[in-house]
PDB file of C-alpha atoms in Angstrom:
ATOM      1  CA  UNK A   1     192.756  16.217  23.826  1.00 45.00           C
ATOM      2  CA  UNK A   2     194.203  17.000  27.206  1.00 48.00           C
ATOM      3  CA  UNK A   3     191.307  18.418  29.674  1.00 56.00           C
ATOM      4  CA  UNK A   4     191.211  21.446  31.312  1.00 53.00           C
ATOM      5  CA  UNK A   5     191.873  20.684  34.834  1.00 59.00           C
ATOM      6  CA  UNK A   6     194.915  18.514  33.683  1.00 56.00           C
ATOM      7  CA  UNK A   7     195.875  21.715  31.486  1.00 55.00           C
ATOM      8  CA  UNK A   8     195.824  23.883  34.761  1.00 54.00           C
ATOM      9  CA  UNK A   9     197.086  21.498  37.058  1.00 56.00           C
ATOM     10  CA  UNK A  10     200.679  21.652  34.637  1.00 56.00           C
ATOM     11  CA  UNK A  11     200.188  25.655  34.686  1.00 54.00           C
ATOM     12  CA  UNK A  12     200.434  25.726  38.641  1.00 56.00           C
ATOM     13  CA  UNK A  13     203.105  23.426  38.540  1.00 56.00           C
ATOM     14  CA  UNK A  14     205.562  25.252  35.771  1.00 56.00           C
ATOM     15  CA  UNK A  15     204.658  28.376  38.133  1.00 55.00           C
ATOM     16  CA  UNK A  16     205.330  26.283  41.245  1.00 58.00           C
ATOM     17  CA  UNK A  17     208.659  25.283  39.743  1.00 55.00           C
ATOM     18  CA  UNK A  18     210.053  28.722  38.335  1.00 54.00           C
ATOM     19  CA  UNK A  19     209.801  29.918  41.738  1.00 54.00           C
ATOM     20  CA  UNK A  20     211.851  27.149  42.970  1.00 54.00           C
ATOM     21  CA  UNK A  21     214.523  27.157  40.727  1.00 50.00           C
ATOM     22  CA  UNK A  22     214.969  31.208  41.361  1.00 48.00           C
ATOM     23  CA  UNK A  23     214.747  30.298  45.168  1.00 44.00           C
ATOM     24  CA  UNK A  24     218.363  28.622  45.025  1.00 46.00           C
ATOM     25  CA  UNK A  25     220.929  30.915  46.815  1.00 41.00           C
ATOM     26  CA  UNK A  26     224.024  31.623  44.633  1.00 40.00           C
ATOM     27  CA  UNK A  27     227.421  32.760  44.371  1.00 39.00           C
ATOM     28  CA  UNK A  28     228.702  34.084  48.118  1.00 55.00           C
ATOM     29  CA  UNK A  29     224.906  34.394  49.202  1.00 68.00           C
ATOM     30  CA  UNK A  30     224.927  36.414  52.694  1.00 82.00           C
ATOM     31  CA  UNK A  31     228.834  37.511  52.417  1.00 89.00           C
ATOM     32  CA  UNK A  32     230.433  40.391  50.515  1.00 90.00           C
ATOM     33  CA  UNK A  33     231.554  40.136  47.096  1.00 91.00           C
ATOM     34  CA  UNK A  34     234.756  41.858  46.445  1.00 92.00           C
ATOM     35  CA  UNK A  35     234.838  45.341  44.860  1.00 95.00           C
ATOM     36  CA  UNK A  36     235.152  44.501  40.946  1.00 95.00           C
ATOM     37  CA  UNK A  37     234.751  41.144  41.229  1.00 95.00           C
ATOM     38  CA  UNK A  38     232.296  39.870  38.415  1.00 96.00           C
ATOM     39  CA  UNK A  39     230.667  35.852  39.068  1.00 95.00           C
ATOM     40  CA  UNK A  40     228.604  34.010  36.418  1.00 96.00           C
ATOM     41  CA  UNK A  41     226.944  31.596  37.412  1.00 96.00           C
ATOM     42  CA  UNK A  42     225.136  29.203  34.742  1.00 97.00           C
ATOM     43  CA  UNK A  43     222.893  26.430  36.192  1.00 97.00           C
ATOM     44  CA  UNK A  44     220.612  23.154  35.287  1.00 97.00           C
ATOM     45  CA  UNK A  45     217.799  21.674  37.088  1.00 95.00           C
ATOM     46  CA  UNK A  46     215.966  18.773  36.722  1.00 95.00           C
ATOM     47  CA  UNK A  47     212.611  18.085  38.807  1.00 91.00           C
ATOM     48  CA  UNK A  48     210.051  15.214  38.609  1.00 91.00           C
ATOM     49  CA  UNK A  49     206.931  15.053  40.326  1.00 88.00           C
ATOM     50  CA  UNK A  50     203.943  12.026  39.876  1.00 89.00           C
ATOM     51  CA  UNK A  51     202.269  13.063  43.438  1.00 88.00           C
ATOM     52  CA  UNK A  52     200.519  16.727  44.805  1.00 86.00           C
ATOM     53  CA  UNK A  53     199.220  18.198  48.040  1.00 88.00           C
ATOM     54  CA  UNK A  54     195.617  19.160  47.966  1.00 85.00           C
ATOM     55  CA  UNK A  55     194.177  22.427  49.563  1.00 82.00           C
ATOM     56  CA  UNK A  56     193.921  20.032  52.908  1.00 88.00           C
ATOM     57  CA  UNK A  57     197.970  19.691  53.070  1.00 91.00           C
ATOM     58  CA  UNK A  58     196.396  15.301  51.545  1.00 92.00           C
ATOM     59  CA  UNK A  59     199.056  13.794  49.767  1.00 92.00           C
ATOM     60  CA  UNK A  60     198.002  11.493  46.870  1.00 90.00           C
ATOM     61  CA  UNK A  61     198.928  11.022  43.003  1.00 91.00           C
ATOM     62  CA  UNK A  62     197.985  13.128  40.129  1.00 83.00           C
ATOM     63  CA  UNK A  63     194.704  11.898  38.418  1.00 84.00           C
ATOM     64  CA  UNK A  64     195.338   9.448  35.249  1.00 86.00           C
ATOM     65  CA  UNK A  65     198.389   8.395  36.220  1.00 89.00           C
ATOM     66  CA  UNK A  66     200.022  12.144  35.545  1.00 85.00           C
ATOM     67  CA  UNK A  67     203.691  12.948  35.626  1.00 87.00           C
ATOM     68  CA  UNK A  68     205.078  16.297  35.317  1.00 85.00           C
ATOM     69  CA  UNK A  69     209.140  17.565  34.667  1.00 87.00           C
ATOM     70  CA  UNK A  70     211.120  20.172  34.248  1.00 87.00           C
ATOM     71  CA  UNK A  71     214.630  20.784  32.842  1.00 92.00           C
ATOM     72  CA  UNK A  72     215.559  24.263  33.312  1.00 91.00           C
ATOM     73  CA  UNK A  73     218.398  26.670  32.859  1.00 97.00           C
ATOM     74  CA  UNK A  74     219.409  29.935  34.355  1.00 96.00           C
ATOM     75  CA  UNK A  75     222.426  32.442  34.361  1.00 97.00           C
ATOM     76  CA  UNK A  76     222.803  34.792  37.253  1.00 96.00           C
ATOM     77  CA  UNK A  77     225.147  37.172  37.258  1.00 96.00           C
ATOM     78  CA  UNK A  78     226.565  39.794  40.100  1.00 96.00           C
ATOM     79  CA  UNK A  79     229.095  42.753  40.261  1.00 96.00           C
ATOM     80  CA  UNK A  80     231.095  43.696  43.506  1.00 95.00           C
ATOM     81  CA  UNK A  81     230.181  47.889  43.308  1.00 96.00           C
ATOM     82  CA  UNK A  82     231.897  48.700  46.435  1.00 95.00           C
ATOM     83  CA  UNK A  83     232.240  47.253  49.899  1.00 92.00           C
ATOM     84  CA  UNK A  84     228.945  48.057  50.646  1.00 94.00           C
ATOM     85  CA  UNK A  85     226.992  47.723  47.286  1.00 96.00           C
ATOM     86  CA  UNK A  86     226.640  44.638  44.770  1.00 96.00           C
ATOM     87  CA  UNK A  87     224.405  44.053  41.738  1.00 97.00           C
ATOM     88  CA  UNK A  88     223.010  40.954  40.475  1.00 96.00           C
ATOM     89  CA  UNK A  89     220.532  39.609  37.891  1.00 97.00           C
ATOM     90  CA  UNK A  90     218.947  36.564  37.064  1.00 97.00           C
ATOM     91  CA  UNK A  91     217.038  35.070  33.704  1.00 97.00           C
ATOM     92  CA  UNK A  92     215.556  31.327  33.868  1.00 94.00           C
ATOM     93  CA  UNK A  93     214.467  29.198  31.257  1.00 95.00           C
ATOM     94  CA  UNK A  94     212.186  26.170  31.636  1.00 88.00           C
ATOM     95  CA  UNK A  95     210.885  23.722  29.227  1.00 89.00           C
ATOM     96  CA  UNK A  96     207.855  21.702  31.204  1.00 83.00           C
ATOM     97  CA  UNK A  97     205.782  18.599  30.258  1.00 85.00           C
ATOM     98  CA  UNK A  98     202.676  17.433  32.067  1.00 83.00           C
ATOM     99  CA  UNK A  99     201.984  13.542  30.875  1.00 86.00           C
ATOM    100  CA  UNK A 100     199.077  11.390  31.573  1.00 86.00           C
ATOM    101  CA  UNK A 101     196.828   8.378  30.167  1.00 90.00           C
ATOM    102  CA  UNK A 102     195.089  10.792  27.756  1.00 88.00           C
ATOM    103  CA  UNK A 103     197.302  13.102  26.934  1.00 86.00           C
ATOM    104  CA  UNK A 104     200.937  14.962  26.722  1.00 88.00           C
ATOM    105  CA  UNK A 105     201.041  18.790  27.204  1.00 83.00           C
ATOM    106  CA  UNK A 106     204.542  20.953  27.039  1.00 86.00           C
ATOM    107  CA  UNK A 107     205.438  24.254  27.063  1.00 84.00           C
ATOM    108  CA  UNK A 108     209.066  26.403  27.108  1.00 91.00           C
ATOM    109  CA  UNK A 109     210.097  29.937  27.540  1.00 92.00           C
ATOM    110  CA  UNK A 110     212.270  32.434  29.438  1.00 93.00           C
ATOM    111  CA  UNK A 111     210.314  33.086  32.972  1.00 89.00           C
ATOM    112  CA  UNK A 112     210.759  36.358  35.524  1.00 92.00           C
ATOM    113  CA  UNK A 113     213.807  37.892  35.016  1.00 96.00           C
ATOM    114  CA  UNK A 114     215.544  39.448  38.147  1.00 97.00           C
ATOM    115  CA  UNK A 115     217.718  42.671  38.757  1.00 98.00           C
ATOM    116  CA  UNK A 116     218.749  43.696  42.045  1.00 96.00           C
ATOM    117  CA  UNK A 117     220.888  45.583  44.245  1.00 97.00           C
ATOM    118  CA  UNK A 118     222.344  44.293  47.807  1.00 97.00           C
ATOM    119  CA  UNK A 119     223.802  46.289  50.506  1.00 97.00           C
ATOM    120  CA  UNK A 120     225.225  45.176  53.963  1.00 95.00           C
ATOM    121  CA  UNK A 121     223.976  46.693  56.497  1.00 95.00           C
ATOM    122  CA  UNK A 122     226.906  45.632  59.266  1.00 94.00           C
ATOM    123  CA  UNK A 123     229.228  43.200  60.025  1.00 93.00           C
ATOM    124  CA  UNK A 124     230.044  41.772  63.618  1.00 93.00           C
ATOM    125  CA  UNK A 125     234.337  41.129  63.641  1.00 91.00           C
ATOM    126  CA  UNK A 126     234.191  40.704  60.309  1.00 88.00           C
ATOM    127  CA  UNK A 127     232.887  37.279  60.777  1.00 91.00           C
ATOM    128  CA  UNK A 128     228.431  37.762  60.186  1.00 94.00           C
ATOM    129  CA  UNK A 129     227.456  39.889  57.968  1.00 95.00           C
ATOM    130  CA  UNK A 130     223.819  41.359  57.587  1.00 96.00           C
ATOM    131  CA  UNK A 131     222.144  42.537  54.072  1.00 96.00           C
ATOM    132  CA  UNK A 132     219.215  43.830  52.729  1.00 97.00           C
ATOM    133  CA  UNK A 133     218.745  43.335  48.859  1.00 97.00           C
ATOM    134  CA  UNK A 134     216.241  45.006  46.585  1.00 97.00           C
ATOM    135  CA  UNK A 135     215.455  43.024  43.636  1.00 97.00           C
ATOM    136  CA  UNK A 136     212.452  44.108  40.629  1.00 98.00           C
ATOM    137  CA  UNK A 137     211.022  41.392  38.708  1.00 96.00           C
ATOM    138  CA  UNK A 138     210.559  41.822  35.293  1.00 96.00           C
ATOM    139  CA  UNK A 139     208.404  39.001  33.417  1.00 94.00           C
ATOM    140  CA  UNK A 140     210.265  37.611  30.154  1.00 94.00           C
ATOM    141  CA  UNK A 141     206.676  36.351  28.112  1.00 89.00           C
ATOM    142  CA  UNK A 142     202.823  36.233  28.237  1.00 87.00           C
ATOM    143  CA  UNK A 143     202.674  32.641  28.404  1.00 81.00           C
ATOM    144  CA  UNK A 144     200.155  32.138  31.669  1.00 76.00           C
ATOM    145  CA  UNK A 145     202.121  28.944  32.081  1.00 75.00           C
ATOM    146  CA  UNK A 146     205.719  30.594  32.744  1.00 77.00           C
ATOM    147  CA  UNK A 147     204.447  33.014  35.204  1.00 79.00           C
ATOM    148  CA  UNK A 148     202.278  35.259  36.495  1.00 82.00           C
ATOM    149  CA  UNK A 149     203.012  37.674  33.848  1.00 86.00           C
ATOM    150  CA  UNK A 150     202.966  40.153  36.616  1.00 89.00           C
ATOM    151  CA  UNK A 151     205.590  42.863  37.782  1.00 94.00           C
ATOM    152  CA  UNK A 152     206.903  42.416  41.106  1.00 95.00           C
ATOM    153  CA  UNK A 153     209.464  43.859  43.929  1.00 97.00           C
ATOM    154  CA  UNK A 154     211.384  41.531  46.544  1.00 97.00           C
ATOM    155  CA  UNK A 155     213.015  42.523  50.526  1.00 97.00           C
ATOM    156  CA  UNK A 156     215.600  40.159  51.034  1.00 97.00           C
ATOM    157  CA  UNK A 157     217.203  40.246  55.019  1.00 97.00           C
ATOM    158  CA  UNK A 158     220.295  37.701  54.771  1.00 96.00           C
ATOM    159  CA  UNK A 159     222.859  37.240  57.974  1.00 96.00           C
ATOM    160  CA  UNK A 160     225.341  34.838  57.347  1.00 96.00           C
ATOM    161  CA  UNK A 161     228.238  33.709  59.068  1.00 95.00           C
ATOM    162  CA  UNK A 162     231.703  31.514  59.675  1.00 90.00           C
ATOM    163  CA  UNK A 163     232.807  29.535  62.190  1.00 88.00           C
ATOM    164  CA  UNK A 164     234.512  26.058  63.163  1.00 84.00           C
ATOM    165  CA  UNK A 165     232.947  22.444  63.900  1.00 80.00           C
ATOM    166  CA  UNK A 166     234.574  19.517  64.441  1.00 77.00           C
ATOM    167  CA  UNK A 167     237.776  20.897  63.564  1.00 78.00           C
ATOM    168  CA  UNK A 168     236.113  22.050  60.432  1.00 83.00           C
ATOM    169  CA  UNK A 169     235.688  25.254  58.836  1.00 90.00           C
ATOM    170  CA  UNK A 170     232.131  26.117  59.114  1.00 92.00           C
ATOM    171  CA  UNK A 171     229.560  28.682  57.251  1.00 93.00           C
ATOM    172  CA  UNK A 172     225.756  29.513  57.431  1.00 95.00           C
ATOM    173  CA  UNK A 173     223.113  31.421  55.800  1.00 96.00           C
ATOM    174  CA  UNK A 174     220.138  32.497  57.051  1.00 96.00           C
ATOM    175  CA  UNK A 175     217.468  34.494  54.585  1.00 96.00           C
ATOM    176  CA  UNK A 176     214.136  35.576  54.224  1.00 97.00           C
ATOM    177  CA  UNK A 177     212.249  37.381  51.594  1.00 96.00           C
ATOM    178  CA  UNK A 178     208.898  39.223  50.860  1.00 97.00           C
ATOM    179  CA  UNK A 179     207.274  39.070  47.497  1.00 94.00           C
ATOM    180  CA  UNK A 180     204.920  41.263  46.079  1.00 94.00           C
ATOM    181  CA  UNK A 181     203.047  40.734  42.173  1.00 91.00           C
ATOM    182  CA  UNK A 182     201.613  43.724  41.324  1.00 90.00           C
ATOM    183  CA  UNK A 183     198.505  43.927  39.386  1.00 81.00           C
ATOM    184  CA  UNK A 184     194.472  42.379  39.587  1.00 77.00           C
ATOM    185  CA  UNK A 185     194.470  39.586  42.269  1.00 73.00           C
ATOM    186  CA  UNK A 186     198.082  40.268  43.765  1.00 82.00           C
ATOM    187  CA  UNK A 187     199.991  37.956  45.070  1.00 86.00           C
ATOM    188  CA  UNK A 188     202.532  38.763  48.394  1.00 92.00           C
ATOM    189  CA  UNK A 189     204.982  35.684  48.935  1.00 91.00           C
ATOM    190  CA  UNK A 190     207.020  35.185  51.766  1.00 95.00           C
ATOM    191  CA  UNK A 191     210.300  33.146  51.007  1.00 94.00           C
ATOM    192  CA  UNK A 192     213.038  31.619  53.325  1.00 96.00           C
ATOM    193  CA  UNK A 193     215.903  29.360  53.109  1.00 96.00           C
ATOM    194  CA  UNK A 194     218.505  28.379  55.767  1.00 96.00           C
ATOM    195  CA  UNK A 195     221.899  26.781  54.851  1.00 96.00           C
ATOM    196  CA  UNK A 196     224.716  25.196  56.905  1.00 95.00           C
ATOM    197  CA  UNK A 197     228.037  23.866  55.233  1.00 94.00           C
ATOM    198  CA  UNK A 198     231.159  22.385  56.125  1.00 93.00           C
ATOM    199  CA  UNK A 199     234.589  22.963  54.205  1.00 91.00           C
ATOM    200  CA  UNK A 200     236.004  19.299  54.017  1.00 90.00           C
ATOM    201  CA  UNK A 201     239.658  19.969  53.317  1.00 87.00           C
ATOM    202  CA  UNK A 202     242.330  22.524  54.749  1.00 82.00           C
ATOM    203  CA  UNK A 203     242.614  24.096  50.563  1.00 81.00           C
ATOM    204  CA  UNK A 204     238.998  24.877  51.059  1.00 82.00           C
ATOM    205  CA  UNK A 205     238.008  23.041  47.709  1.00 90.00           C
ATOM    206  CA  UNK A 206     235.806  20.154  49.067  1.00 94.00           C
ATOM    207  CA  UNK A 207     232.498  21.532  50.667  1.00 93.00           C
ATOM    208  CA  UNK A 208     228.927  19.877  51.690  1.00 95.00           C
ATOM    209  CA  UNK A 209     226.120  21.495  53.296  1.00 95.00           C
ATOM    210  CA  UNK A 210     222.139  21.037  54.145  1.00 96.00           C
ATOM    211  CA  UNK A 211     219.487  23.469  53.371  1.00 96.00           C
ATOM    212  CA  UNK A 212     215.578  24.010  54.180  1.00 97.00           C
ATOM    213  CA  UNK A 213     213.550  26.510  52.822  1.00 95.00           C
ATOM    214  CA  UNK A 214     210.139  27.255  51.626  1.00 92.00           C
ATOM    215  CA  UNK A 215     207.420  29.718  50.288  1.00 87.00           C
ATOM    216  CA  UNK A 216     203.738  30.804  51.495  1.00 91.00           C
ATOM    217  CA  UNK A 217     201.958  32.623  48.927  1.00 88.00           C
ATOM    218  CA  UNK A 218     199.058  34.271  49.615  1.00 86.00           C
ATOM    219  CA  UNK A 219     196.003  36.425  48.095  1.00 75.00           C
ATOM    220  CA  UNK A 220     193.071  38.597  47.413  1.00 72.00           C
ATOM    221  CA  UNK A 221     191.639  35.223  46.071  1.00 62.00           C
ATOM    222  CA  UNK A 222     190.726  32.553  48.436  1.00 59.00           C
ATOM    223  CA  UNK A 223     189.167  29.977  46.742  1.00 50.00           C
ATOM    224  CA  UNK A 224     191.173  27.339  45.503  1.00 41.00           C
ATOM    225  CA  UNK A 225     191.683  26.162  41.633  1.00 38.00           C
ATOM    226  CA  UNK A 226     194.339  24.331  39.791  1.00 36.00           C
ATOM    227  CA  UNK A 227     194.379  27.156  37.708  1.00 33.00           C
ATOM    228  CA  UNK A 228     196.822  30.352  38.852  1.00 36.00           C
ATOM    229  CA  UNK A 229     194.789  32.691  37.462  1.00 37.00           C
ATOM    230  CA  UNK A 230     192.339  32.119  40.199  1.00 38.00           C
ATOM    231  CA  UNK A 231     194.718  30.028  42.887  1.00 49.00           C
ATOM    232  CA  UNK A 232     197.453  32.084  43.828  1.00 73.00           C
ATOM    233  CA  UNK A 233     197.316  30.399  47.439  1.00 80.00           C
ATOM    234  CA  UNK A 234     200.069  27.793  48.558  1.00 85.00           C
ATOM    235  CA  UNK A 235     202.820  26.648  50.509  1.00 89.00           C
ATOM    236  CA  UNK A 236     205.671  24.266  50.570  1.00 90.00           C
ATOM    237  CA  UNK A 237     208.744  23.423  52.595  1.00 95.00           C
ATOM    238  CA  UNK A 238     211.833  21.073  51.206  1.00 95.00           C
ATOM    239  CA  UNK A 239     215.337  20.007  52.046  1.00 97.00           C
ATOM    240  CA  UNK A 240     218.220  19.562  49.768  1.00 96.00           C
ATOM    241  CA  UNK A 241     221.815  18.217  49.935  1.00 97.00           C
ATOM    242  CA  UNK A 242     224.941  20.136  48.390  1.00 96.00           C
ATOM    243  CA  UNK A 243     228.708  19.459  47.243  1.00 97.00           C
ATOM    244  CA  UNK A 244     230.731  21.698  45.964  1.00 95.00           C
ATOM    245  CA  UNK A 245     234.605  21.271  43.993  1.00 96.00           C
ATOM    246  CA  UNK A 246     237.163  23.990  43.554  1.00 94.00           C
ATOM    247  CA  UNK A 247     238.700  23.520  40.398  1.00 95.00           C
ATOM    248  CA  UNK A 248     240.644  26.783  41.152  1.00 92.00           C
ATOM    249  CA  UNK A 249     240.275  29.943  42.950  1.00 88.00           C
ATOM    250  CA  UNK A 250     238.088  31.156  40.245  1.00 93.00           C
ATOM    251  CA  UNK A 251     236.081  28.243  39.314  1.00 95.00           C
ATOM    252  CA  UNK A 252     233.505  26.210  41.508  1.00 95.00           C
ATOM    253  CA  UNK A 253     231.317  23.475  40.577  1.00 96.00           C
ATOM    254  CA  UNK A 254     227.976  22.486  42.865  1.00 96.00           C
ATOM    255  CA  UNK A 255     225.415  19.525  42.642  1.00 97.00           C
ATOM    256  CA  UNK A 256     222.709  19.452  44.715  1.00 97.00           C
ATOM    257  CA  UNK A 257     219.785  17.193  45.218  1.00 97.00           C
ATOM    258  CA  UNK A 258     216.489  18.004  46.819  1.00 96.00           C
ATOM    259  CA  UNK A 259     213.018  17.013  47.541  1.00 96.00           C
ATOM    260  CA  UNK A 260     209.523  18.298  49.075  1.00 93.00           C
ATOM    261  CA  UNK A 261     208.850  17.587  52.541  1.00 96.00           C
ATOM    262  CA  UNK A 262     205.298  19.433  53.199  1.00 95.00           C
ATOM    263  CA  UNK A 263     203.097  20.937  50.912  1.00 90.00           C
ATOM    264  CA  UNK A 264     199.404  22.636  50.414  1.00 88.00           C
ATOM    265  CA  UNK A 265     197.958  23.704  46.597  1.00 84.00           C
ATOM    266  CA  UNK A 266     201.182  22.287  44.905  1.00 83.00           C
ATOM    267  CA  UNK A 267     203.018  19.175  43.947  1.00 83.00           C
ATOM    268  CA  UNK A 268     205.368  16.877  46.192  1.00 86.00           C
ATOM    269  CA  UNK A 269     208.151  16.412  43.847  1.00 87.00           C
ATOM    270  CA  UNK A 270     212.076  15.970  43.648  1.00 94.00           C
ATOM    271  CA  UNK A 271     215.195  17.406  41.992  1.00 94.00           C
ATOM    272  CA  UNK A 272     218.698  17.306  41.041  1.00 97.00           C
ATOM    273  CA  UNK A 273     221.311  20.432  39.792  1.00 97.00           C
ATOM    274  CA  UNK A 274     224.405  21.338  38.879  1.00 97.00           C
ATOM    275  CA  UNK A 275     225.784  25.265  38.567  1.00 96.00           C
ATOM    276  CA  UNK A 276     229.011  26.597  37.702  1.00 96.00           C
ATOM    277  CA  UNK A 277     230.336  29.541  39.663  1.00 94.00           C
ATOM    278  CA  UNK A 278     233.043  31.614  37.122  1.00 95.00           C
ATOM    279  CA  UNK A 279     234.923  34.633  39.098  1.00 94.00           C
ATOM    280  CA  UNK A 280     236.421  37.358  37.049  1.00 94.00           C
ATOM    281  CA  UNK A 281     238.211  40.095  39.125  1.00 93.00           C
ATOM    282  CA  UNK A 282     238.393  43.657  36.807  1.00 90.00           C
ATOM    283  CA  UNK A 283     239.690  45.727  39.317  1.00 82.00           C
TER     284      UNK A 283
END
């Protein structure tokens, strides 16, 4: 029978990924979406992970030899209201496992699902845009493993931008959020990502660009456990690698490859994705 600490140490790490996998900036990210332009965007994820970070930032392996993965899916979803106003939402769904000498452990469900509303604040030539979104996070079980199974609010800041290098045609994204999970033990999050990419071909159908981003969680609760009913403490930072294909000017496909640079309280782990932008213009 799988112990408890092995039992808790998956429970961080299905939270640890969920978090991750609703990180991931999508559709137009920082820029304006047209006014009645609708974008669905369906994604997979895989991540694998045989090594953590202790409460000391350590690195070292799991105990017995553990592995843990996770393929997961998501839709997001997000309406052009006006020039100044979008709407988006988000539902995940991960099925983990968490194997080791004694034991295999899995688990599957939908996790937090997201609705929010964005609105740009100003734009500088019409070339770098700034945004504050409001998002509410609803949890989709009661399944300790999925999630807190806590009700939360997000403040996203975004400023993105376009430019030129080398000739190129040139964007970035800059954002930052703060998280807060309501309820006994809160926990407040603060989430950021930075993105550069290049456009690769004058049709503007070949891109690539690099990202780094992060989370520190923090809480009431101070002492450290593998469990996150009690740990609700960590931190990581990781880089990832993107290309993206215009099939047309409605349809986009990205892949995207990533790893875990730095970590404290969570695993050091990789992953690979794929999403699928769809545009559908109603007005």
């Amino acid at each position: 029978m799988i112990s408890k600490n092995t039992l808790y140490k998956f429970l961080l790490l299905a939270i640890v990924l969920l978090m991750v996998t609703q990180s991931k900036s999508y559709a137009t990210g920082g820029f304006p979406v047209r006014p009645g332009r609708l974008t669905l965007s369906p994604s997979v994820n895989y991540f694998f992970a045989n090594k953590q970070w202790d409460s000391n930032s350590n690195k070292g392996p799991f105990p017995d030899n553990g592995k843990f993965s996770s393929l997961s899916t998501s839709l997001y979803a997000e309406y052009g209201l006006s020039r100044r106003f979008t709407l988006s939402a988000l539902l995940p769904y991960a099925s983990n496992t968490y194997k080791d000498n004694n034991a295999t452990y899995k688990d599957s469900g939908f996790g937090d699902a997201e609705v929010g509303i964005r609105y740009y604040l100003a734009n500088i030539n019409y070339k770098y845009y700034f945004s504050l979104q409001a998002t509410a996070i609803i949890p989709m079980y009661t399944n300790l493993s999925l999630g807190y199974n806590q009700k939360g609010g997000e403040l996203r800041l975004a400023f993105a931008g376009s430019g030129h290098l080398f000739g190129k045609n040139s964007y970035f994204i800059l954002e930052n959020g703060v998280r807060e999970y309501f309820g006994y033990e809160s926990v407040f999050q603060d989430r950021y990502n930075a993105t550069y990419g290049l456009t690769l071909d004058k049709k503007f159908r070949e891109q690539i660009s690099v990202s780094f981003g992060g989370f520190y969680a923090s809480s009431n609760n101070k002492a450290f456990s593998p469990n996150p009913v009690t740990n609700k403490n960590f931190a990581f930072n990781q880089v990832s690698l993107s290309y993206g294909h215009s099939f047309s000017k409605k349809v986009a496909l990205f892949v995207s490859g990533g790893t875990f640079i730095t970590g404290r309280n969570t695993s050091a782990g990789s992953s690979v994705s794929a999403s699928l932008n769809y545009h559908i213009d109603t007005k």
